[in-house]
PDB file of C-alpha atoms in Angstrom:
ATOM      1  CA  UNK A1123       0.007  -0.011   0.002  1.00  0.00           C
ATOM      2  CA  UNK A1124       2.842   2.478   0.738  1.00  0.00           C
ATOM      3  CA  UNK A1125       4.233   1.842  -2.797  1.00  0.00           C
ATOM      4  CA  UNK A1126       0.882   3.049  -4.164  1.00  0.00           C
ATOM      5  CA  UNK A1127       1.136   6.302  -2.261  1.00  0.00           C
ATOM      6  CA  UNK A1128       4.732   6.805  -3.287  1.00  0.00           C
ATOM      7  CA  UNK A1129       3.677   6.374  -7.000  1.00  0.00           C
ATOM      8  CA  UNK A1130       0.766   8.825  -6.648  1.00  0.00           C
ATOM      9  CA  UNK A1131       3.082  11.369  -4.775  1.00  0.00           C
ATOM     10  CA  UNK A1132       5.736  11.096  -7.435  1.00  0.00           C
ATOM     11  CA  UNK A1133       3.194  11.599 -10.167  1.00  0.00           C
ATOM     12  CA  UNK A1134       1.725  14.695  -8.390  1.00  0.00           C
ATOM     13  CA  UNK A1135       5.255  16.107  -7.990  1.00  0.00           C
ATOM     14  CA  UNK A1136       6.064  15.555 -11.650  1.00  0.00           C
ATOM     15  CA  UNK A1137       2.875  17.340 -12.725  1.00  0.00           C
ATOM     16  CA  UNK A1138       3.630  20.283 -10.410  1.00  0.00           C
ATOM     17  CA  UNK A1139       7.230  20.500 -11.694  1.00  0.00           C
ATOM     18  CA  UNK A1140       6.161  20.472 -15.365  1.00  0.00           C
ATOM     19  CA  UNK A1141       3.500  23.144 -14.642  1.00  0.00           C
ATOM     20  CA  UNK A1142       6.042  25.434 -12.950  1.00  0.00           C
ATOM     21  CA  UNK A1143       8.560  24.880 -15.868  1.00  0.00           C
ATOM     22  CA  UNK A1144       5.949  25.706 -18.481  1.00  0.00           C
ATOM     23  CA  UNK A1145       4.778  28.816 -16.671  1.00  0.00           C
ATOM     24  CA  UNK A1146       8.426  29.984 -16.182  1.00  0.00           C
ATOM     25  CA  UNK A1147       9.175  29.381 -19.813  1.00  0.00           C
ATOM     26  CA  UNK A1148       6.171  31.160 -21.078  1.00  0.00           C
ATOM     27  CA  UNK A1149       6.801  34.210 -18.831  1.00  0.00           C
ATOM     28  CA  UNK A1150      10.471  34.408 -19.947  1.00  0.00           C
ATOM     29  CA  UNK A1151       9.485  34.112 -23.655  1.00  0.00           C
ATOM     30  CA  UNK A1152       7.432  37.213 -23.374  1.00  0.00           C
ATOM     31  CA  UNK A1153      10.268  39.198 -21.863  1.00  0.00           C
ATOM     32  CA  UNK A1154      12.578  38.026 -24.604  1.00  0.00           C
ATOM     33  CA  UNK A1155      10.173  39.069 -27.338  1.00  0.00           C
ATOM     34  CA  UNK A1156       9.741  42.471 -25.711  1.00  0.00           C
ATOM     35  CA  UNK A1157      13.420  43.045 -25.542  1.00  0.00           C
ATOM     36  CA  UNK A1158      14.012  41.697 -29.045  1.00  0.00           C
ATOM     37  CA  UNK A1159      11.287  44.137 -30.248  1.00  0.00           C
ATOM     38  CA  UNK A1160      13.054  46.985 -28.561  1.00  0.00           C
ATOM     39  CA  UNK A1161      16.322  46.059 -30.175  1.00  0.00           C
ATOM     40  CA  UNK A1162      14.778  45.820 -33.660  1.00  0.00           C
ATOM     41  CA  UNK A1163      13.280  49.349 -33.268  1.00  0.00           C
ATOM     42  CA  UNK A1164      16.601  50.843 -32.160  1.00  0.00           C
ATOM     43  CA  UNK A1165      19.183  50.964 -35.018  1.00  0.00           C
ATOM     44  CA  UNK A1166      22.577  49.541 -34.170  1.00  0.00           C
ATOM     45  CA  UNK A1167      24.446  52.799 -34.270  1.00  0.00           C
ATOM     46  CA  UNK A1168      28.122  52.214 -34.495  1.00  0.00           C
ATOM     47  CA  UNK A1169      27.744  48.673 -33.253  1.00  0.00           C
ATOM     48  CA  UNK A1170      29.802  46.733 -35.712  1.00  0.00           C
ATOM     49  CA  UNK A1171      32.096  47.591 -38.643  1.00  0.00           C
ATOM     50  CA  UNK A1172      30.169  45.470 -41.027  1.00  0.00           C
ATOM     51  CA  UNK A1173      27.074  47.615 -40.312  1.00  0.00           C
ATOM     52  CA  UNK A1174      29.169  50.804 -40.727  1.00  0.00           C
ATOM     53  CA  UNK A1175      30.389  49.556 -44.107  1.00  0.00           C
ATOM     54  CA  UNK A1176      27.083  48.367 -45.559  1.00  0.00           C
ATOM     55  CA  UNK A1177      24.542  50.857 -44.289  1.00  0.00           C
ATOM     56  CA  UNK A1178      22.002  52.302 -43.980  1.00  0.00           C
ATOM     57  CA  UNK A1179      23.345  55.108 -41.784  1.00  0.00           C
ATOM     58  CA  UNK A1180      20.603  56.414 -39.519  1.00  0.00           C
ATOM     59  CA  UNK A1181      23.222  58.329 -37.448  1.00  0.00           C
ATOM     60  CA  UNK A1182      23.306  61.057 -40.098  1.00  0.00           C
ATOM     61  CA  UNK A1183      19.635  61.786 -39.388  1.00  0.00           C
ATOM     62  CA  UNK A1184      19.501  61.129 -35.671  1.00  0.00           C
ATOM     63  CA  UNK A1185      22.594  63.229 -34.878  1.00  0.00           C
ATOM     64  CA  UNK A1186      21.535  66.155 -37.036  1.00  0.00           C
ATOM     65  CA  UNK A1187      24.466  66.009 -39.518  1.00  0.00           C
ATOM     66  CA  UNK A1188      24.729  68.163 -42.546  1.00  0.00           C
ATOM     67  CA  UNK A1189      25.059  66.422 -45.918  1.00  0.00           C
ATOM     68  CA  UNK A1190      28.839  67.010 -46.046  1.00  0.00           C
ATOM     69  CA  UNK A1191      29.297  65.679 -42.471  1.00  0.00           C
ATOM     70  CA  UNK A1192      27.167  62.551 -43.360  1.00  0.00           C
ATOM     71  CA  UNK A1193      29.281  62.020 -46.483  1.00  0.00           C
ATOM     72  CA  UNK A1194      32.470  62.135 -44.446  1.00  0.00           C
ATOM     73  CA  UNK A1195      30.980  59.834 -41.787  1.00  0.00           C
ATOM     74  CA  UNK A1196      29.946  57.312 -44.437  1.00  0.00           C
ATOM     75  CA  UNK A1197      33.310  57.516 -46.274  1.00  0.00           C
ATOM     76  CA  UNK A1198      35.200  56.627 -43.169  1.00  0.00           C
ATOM     77  CA  UNK A1199      33.443  53.301 -42.834  1.00  0.00           C
ATOM     78  CA  UNK A1200      32.507  52.393 -46.372  1.00  0.00           C
ATOM     79  CA  UNK A1201      35.607  52.951 -48.546  1.00  0.00           C
ATOM     80  CA  UNK A1202      33.804  51.367 -51.653  1.00  0.00           C
ATOM     81  CA  UNK A1203      31.397  54.250 -51.884  1.00  0.00           C
ATOM     82  CA  UNK A1204      33.687  57.042 -50.691  1.00  0.00           C
ATOM     83  CA  UNK A1205      33.983  58.570 -54.242  1.00  0.00           C
ATOM     84  CA  UNK A1206      30.302  57.995 -55.110  1.00  0.00           C
ATOM     85  CA  UNK A1207      28.300  59.791 -52.466  1.00  0.00           C
ATOM     86  CA  UNK A1208      25.546  61.971 -53.973  1.00  0.00           C
ATOM     87  CA  UNK A1209      23.966  64.845 -51.884  1.00  0.00           C
ATOM     88  CA  UNK A1210      20.566  65.834 -53.219  1.00  0.00           C
ATOM     89  CA  UNK A1211      18.175  68.516 -52.061  1.00  0.00           C
ATOM     90  CA  UNK A1212      14.518  67.698 -51.339  1.00  0.00           C
ATOM     91  CA  UNK A1213      13.467  69.139 -54.658  1.00  0.00           C
ATOM     92  CA  UNK A1214      15.898  67.113 -56.773  1.00  0.00           C
ATOM     93  CA  UNK A1215      14.812  63.884 -58.350  1.00  0.00           C
ATOM     94  CA  UNK A1216      16.059  60.666 -56.803  1.00  0.00           C
ATOM     95  CA  UNK A1217      18.136  58.437 -59.165  1.00  0.00           C
ATOM     96  CA  UNK A1218      15.976  55.654 -60.453  1.00  0.00           C
ATOM     97  CA  UNK A1219      18.650  53.114 -61.143  1.00  0.00           C
ATOM     98  CA  UNK A1220      20.127  51.157 -58.192  1.00  0.00           C
ATOM     99  CA  UNK A1221      23.903  51.184 -57.811  1.00  0.00           C
ATOM    100  CA  UNK A1222      25.488  49.175 -55.044  1.00  0.00           C
ATOM    101  CA  UNK A1223      28.472  51.432 -54.852  1.00  0.00           C
ATOM    102  CA  UNK A1224      26.473  54.756 -54.539  1.00  0.00           C
ATOM    103  CA  UNK A1225      25.040  56.396 -51.475  1.00  0.00           C
ATOM    104  CA  UNK A1226      22.333  58.985 -51.825  1.00  0.00           C
ATOM    105  CA  UNK A1227      21.928  61.565 -49.075  1.00  0.00           C
ATOM    106  CA  UNK A1228      18.780  63.839 -49.077  1.00  0.00           C
ATOM    107  CA  UNK A1229      19.230  67.283 -47.413  1.00  0.00           C
ATOM    108  CA  UNK A1230      16.745  70.064 -46.652  1.00  0.00           C
ATOM    109  CA  UNK A1231      17.049  73.757 -47.636  1.00  0.00           C
ATOM    110  CA  UNK A1232      19.546  74.367 -44.704  1.00  0.00           C
ATOM    111  CA  UNK A1233      21.739  71.399 -45.804  1.00  0.00           C
ATOM    112  CA  UNK A1234      20.720  68.981 -42.982  1.00  0.00           C
ATOM    113  CA  UNK A1235      20.070  65.316 -43.688  1.00  0.00           C
ATOM    114  CA  UNK A1236      16.365  64.441 -44.085  1.00  0.00           C
ATOM    115  CA  UNK A1237      14.321  61.344 -44.791  1.00  0.00           C
ATOM    116  CA  UNK A1238      14.956  58.730 -46.169  1.00  0.00           C
ATOM    117  CA  UNK A1239      17.793  57.498 -44.120  1.00  0.00           C
ATOM    118  CA  UNK A1240      20.963  57.581 -46.202  1.00  0.00           C
ATOM    119  CA  UNK A1241      21.729  54.235 -47.791  1.00  0.00           C
ATOM    120  CA  UNK A1242      23.111  52.510 -50.868  1.00  0.00           C
ATOM    121  CA  UNK A1243      21.333  53.015 -54.142  1.00  0.00           C
TER     122      UNK A1243
END
């Protein structure tokens, strides 16, 4: 008879342990998704050299750079586009052809970078 109670007690403990593990896992999964969502919304500014080489470069917009400052900033990290950085005013037409070795920077009337974020194209 004591073996029967040991088996029942073991089964109950197993169910409780599994329940706790599932609750813990689901609560942690929510936290991971929240933090992952925050990381996705925040650009990786200056985080890796590969990012600095490939673009886009949101720093130009978020740090209030002029077109020339942005061009220098991009040129220091992406040598392959250094000689093909185009600064256009808001009123000028955007190039329709895509070129991997070209960066287009849009500036307002005062010469400050505007949307879209400077990137290859």
